[in-house]
C-alpha positions as YAML, in Angstrom:
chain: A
units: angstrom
residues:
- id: 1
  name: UNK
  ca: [10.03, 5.14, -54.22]
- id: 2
  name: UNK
  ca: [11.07, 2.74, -56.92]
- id: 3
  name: UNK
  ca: [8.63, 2.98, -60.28]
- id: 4
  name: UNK
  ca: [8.00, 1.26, -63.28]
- id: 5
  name: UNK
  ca: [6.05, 3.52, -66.10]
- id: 6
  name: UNK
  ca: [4.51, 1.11, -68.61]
- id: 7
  name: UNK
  ca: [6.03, 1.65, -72.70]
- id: 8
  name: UNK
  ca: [1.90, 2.69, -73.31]
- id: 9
  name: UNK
  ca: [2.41, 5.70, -70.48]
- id: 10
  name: UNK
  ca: [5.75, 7.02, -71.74]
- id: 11
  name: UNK
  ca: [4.82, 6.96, -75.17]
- id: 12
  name: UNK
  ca: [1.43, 8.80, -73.78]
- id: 13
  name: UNK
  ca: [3.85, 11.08, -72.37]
- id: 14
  name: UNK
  ca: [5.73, 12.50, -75.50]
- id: 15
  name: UNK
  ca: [2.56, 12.33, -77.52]
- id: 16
  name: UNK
  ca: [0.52, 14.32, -75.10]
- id: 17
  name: UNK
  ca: [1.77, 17.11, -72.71]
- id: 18
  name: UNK
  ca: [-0.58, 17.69, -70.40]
- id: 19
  name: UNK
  ca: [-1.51, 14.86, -68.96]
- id: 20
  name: UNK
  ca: [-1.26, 12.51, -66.15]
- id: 21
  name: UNK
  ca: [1.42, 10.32, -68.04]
- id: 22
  name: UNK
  ca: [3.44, 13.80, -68.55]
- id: 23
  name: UNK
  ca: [2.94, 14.58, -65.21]
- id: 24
  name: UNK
  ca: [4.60, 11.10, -64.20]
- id: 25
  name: UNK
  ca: [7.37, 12.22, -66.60]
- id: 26
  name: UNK
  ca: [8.23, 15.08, -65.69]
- id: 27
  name: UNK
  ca: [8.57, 14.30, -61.98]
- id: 28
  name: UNK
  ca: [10.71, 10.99, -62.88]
- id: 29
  name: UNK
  ca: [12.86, 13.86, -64.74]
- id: 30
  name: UNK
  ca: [13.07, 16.19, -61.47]
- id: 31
  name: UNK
  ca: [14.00, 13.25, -59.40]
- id: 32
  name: UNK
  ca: [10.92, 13.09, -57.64]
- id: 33
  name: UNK
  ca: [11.17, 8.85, -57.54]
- id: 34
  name: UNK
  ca: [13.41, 6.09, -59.33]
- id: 35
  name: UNK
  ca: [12.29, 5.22, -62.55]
- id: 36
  name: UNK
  ca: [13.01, 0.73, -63.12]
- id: 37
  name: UNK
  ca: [13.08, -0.12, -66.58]
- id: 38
  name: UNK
  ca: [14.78, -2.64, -68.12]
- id: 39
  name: UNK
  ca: [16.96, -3.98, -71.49]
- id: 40
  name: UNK
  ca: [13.42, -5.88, -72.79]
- id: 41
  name: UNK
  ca: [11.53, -2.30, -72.37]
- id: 42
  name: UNK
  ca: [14.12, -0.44, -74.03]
- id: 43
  name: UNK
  ca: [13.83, -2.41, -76.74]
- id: 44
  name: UNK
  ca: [10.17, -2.62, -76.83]
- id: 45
  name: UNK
  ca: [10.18, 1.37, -76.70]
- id: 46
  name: UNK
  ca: [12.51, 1.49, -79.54]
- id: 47
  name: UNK
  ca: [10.44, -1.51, -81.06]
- id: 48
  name: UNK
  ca: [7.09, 0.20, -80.99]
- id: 49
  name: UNK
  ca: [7.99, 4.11, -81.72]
- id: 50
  name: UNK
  ca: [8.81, 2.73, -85.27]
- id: 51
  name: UNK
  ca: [5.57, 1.86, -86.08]
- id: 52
  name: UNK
  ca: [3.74, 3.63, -88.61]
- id: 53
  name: UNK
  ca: [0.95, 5.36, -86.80]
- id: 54
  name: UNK
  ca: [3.28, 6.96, -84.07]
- id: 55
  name: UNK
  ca: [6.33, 7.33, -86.28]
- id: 56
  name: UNK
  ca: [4.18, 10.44, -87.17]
- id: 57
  name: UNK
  ca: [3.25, 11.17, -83.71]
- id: 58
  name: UNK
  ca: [6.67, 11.43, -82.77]
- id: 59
  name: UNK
  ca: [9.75, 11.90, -84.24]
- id: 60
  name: UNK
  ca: [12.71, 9.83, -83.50]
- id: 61
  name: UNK
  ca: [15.35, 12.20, -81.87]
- id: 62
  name: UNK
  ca: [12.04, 12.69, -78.89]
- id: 63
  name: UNK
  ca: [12.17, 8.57, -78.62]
- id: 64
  name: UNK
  ca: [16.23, 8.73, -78.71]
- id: 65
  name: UNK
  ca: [16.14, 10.93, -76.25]
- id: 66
  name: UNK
  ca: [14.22, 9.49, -74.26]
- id: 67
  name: UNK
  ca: [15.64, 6.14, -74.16]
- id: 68
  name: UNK
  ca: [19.14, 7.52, -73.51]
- id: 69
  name: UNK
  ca: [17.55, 9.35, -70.28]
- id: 70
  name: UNK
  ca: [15.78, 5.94, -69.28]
- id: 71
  name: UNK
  ca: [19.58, 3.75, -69.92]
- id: 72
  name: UNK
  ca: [20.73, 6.08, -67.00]
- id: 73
  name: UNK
  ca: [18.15, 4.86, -64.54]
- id: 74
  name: UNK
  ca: [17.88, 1.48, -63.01]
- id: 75
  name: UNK
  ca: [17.84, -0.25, -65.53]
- id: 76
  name: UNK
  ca: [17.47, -4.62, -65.07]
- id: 77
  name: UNK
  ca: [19.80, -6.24, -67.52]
- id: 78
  name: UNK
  ca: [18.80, -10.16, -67.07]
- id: 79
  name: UNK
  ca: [14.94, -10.79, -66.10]
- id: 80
  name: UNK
  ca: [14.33, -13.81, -64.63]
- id: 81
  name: UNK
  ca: [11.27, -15.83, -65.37]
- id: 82
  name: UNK
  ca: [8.23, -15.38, -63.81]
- id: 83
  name: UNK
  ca: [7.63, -17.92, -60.74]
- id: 84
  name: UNK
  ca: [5.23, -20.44, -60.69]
- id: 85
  name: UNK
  ca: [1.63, -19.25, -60.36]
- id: 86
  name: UNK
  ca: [2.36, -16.18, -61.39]
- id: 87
  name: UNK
  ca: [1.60, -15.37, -65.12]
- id: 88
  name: UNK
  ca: [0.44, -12.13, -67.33]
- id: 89
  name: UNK
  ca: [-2.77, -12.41, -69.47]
- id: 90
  name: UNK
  ca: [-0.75, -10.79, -72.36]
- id: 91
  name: UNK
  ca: [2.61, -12.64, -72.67]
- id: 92
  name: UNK
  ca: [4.57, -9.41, -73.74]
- id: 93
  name: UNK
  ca: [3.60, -7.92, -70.47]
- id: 94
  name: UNK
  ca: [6.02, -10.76, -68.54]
- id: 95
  name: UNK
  ca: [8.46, -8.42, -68.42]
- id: 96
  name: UNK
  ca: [6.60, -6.20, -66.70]
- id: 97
  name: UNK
  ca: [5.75, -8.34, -63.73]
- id: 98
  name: UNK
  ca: [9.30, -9.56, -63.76]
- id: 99
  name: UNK
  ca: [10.86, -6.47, -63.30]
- id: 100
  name: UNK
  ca: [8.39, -5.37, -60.84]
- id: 101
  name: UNK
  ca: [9.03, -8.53, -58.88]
- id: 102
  name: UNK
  ca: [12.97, -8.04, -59.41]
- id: 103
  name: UNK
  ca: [13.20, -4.32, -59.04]
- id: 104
  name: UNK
  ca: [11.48, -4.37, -55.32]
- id: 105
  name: UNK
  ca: [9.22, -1.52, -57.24]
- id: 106
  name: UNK
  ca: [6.54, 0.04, -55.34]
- id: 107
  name: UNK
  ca: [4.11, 0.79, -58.43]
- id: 108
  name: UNK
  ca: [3.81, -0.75, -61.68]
- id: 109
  name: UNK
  ca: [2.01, 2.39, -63.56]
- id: 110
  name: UNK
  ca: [-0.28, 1.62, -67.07]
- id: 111
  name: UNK
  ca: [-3.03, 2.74, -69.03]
- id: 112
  name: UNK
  ca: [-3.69, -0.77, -70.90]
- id: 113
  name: UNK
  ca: [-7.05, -1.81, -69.62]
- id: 114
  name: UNK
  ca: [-7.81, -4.59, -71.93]
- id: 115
  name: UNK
  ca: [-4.19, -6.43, -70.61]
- id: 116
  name: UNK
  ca: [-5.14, -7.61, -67.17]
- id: 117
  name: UNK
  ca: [-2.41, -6.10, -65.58]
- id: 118
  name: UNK
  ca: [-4.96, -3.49, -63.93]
- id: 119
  name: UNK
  ca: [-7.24, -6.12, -62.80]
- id: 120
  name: UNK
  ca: [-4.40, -7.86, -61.17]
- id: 121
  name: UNK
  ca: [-4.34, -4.99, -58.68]
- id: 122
  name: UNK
  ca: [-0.44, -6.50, -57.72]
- id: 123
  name: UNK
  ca: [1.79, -8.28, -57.90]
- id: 124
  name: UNK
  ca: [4.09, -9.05, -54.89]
- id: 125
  name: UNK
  ca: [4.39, -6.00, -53.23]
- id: 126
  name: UNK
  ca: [3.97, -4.12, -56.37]
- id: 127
  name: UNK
  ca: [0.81, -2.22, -56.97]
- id: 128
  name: UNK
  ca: [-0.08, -1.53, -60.28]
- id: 129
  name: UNK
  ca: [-2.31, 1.24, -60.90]
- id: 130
  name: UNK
  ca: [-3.44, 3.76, -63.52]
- id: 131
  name: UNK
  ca: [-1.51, 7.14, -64.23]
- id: 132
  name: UNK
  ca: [-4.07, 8.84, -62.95]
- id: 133
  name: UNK
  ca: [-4.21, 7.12, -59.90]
- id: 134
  name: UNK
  ca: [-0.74, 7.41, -59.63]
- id: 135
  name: UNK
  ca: [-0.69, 11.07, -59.77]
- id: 136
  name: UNK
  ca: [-3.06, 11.11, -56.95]
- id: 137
  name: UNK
  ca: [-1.76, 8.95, -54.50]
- id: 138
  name: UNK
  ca: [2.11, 9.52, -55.34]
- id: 139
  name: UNK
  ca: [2.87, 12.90, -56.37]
...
């Protein structure tokens, strides 16, 4: 089972530990499915764990490590773009759908409700579905 974790559910993961986005970690790290991610999340992750409000959350050697365990995954150098008629509500969540579409992934998993990507339900053969929901059906 291919799987693409959302930045918003990883960093949910190292903030929180017992939740459903650290129970998708976790399993990802006992090889329990294939974990897509590609250069443009890596560098969102990286991106995003500087800002202020989580740089206190988390400290960087948790992010470092994290990335360096994601770079040894599947990870989609070149995205192409999306095709025509399919678009994201929140243009930095293209790369999302694109690697979904490009990765042949079986879930798209995230916890932003207010981006559309939820309410999309799919895309291709992709579903995309909360962590929660996730959990339940997948693990």
């Amino acid at each position: 089972m291919r799987v693409i974790l959302d930045t918003n559910v990883l960093l949910a993961a190292l903030i929180s530990p017992h939740g459903p986005p650290d129970m998708i970690y976790r399993a990802w790290r006992a090889a329990r499915f294939e974990l897509l991610t590609s250069a443009a999340q890596l560098d969102e992750l990286r991106r995003v764990s500087r800002y202020p409000k989580l740089k206190t959350l988390l400290p960087a050697h948790r992010i470092g490590a994290m990335v360096n365990n994601m770079q040894r995954t599947i990870v989609l150098d070149v995205l192409p773009p999306l095709p025509e008629g399919v678009e994201a509500n929140d243009p930095n969540d293209a790369f999302l759908l694109a690697m979904a579409m490009t990765g042949d992934a079986d879930y798209l998993v995230t916890g932003d409700r207010r981006a559309g990507l939820l309410q999309r339900g799919h895309v291709g053969r992709t579903r995309i579905v909360t962590p929660a929901k996730f959990c339940a059906e997948a693990l």
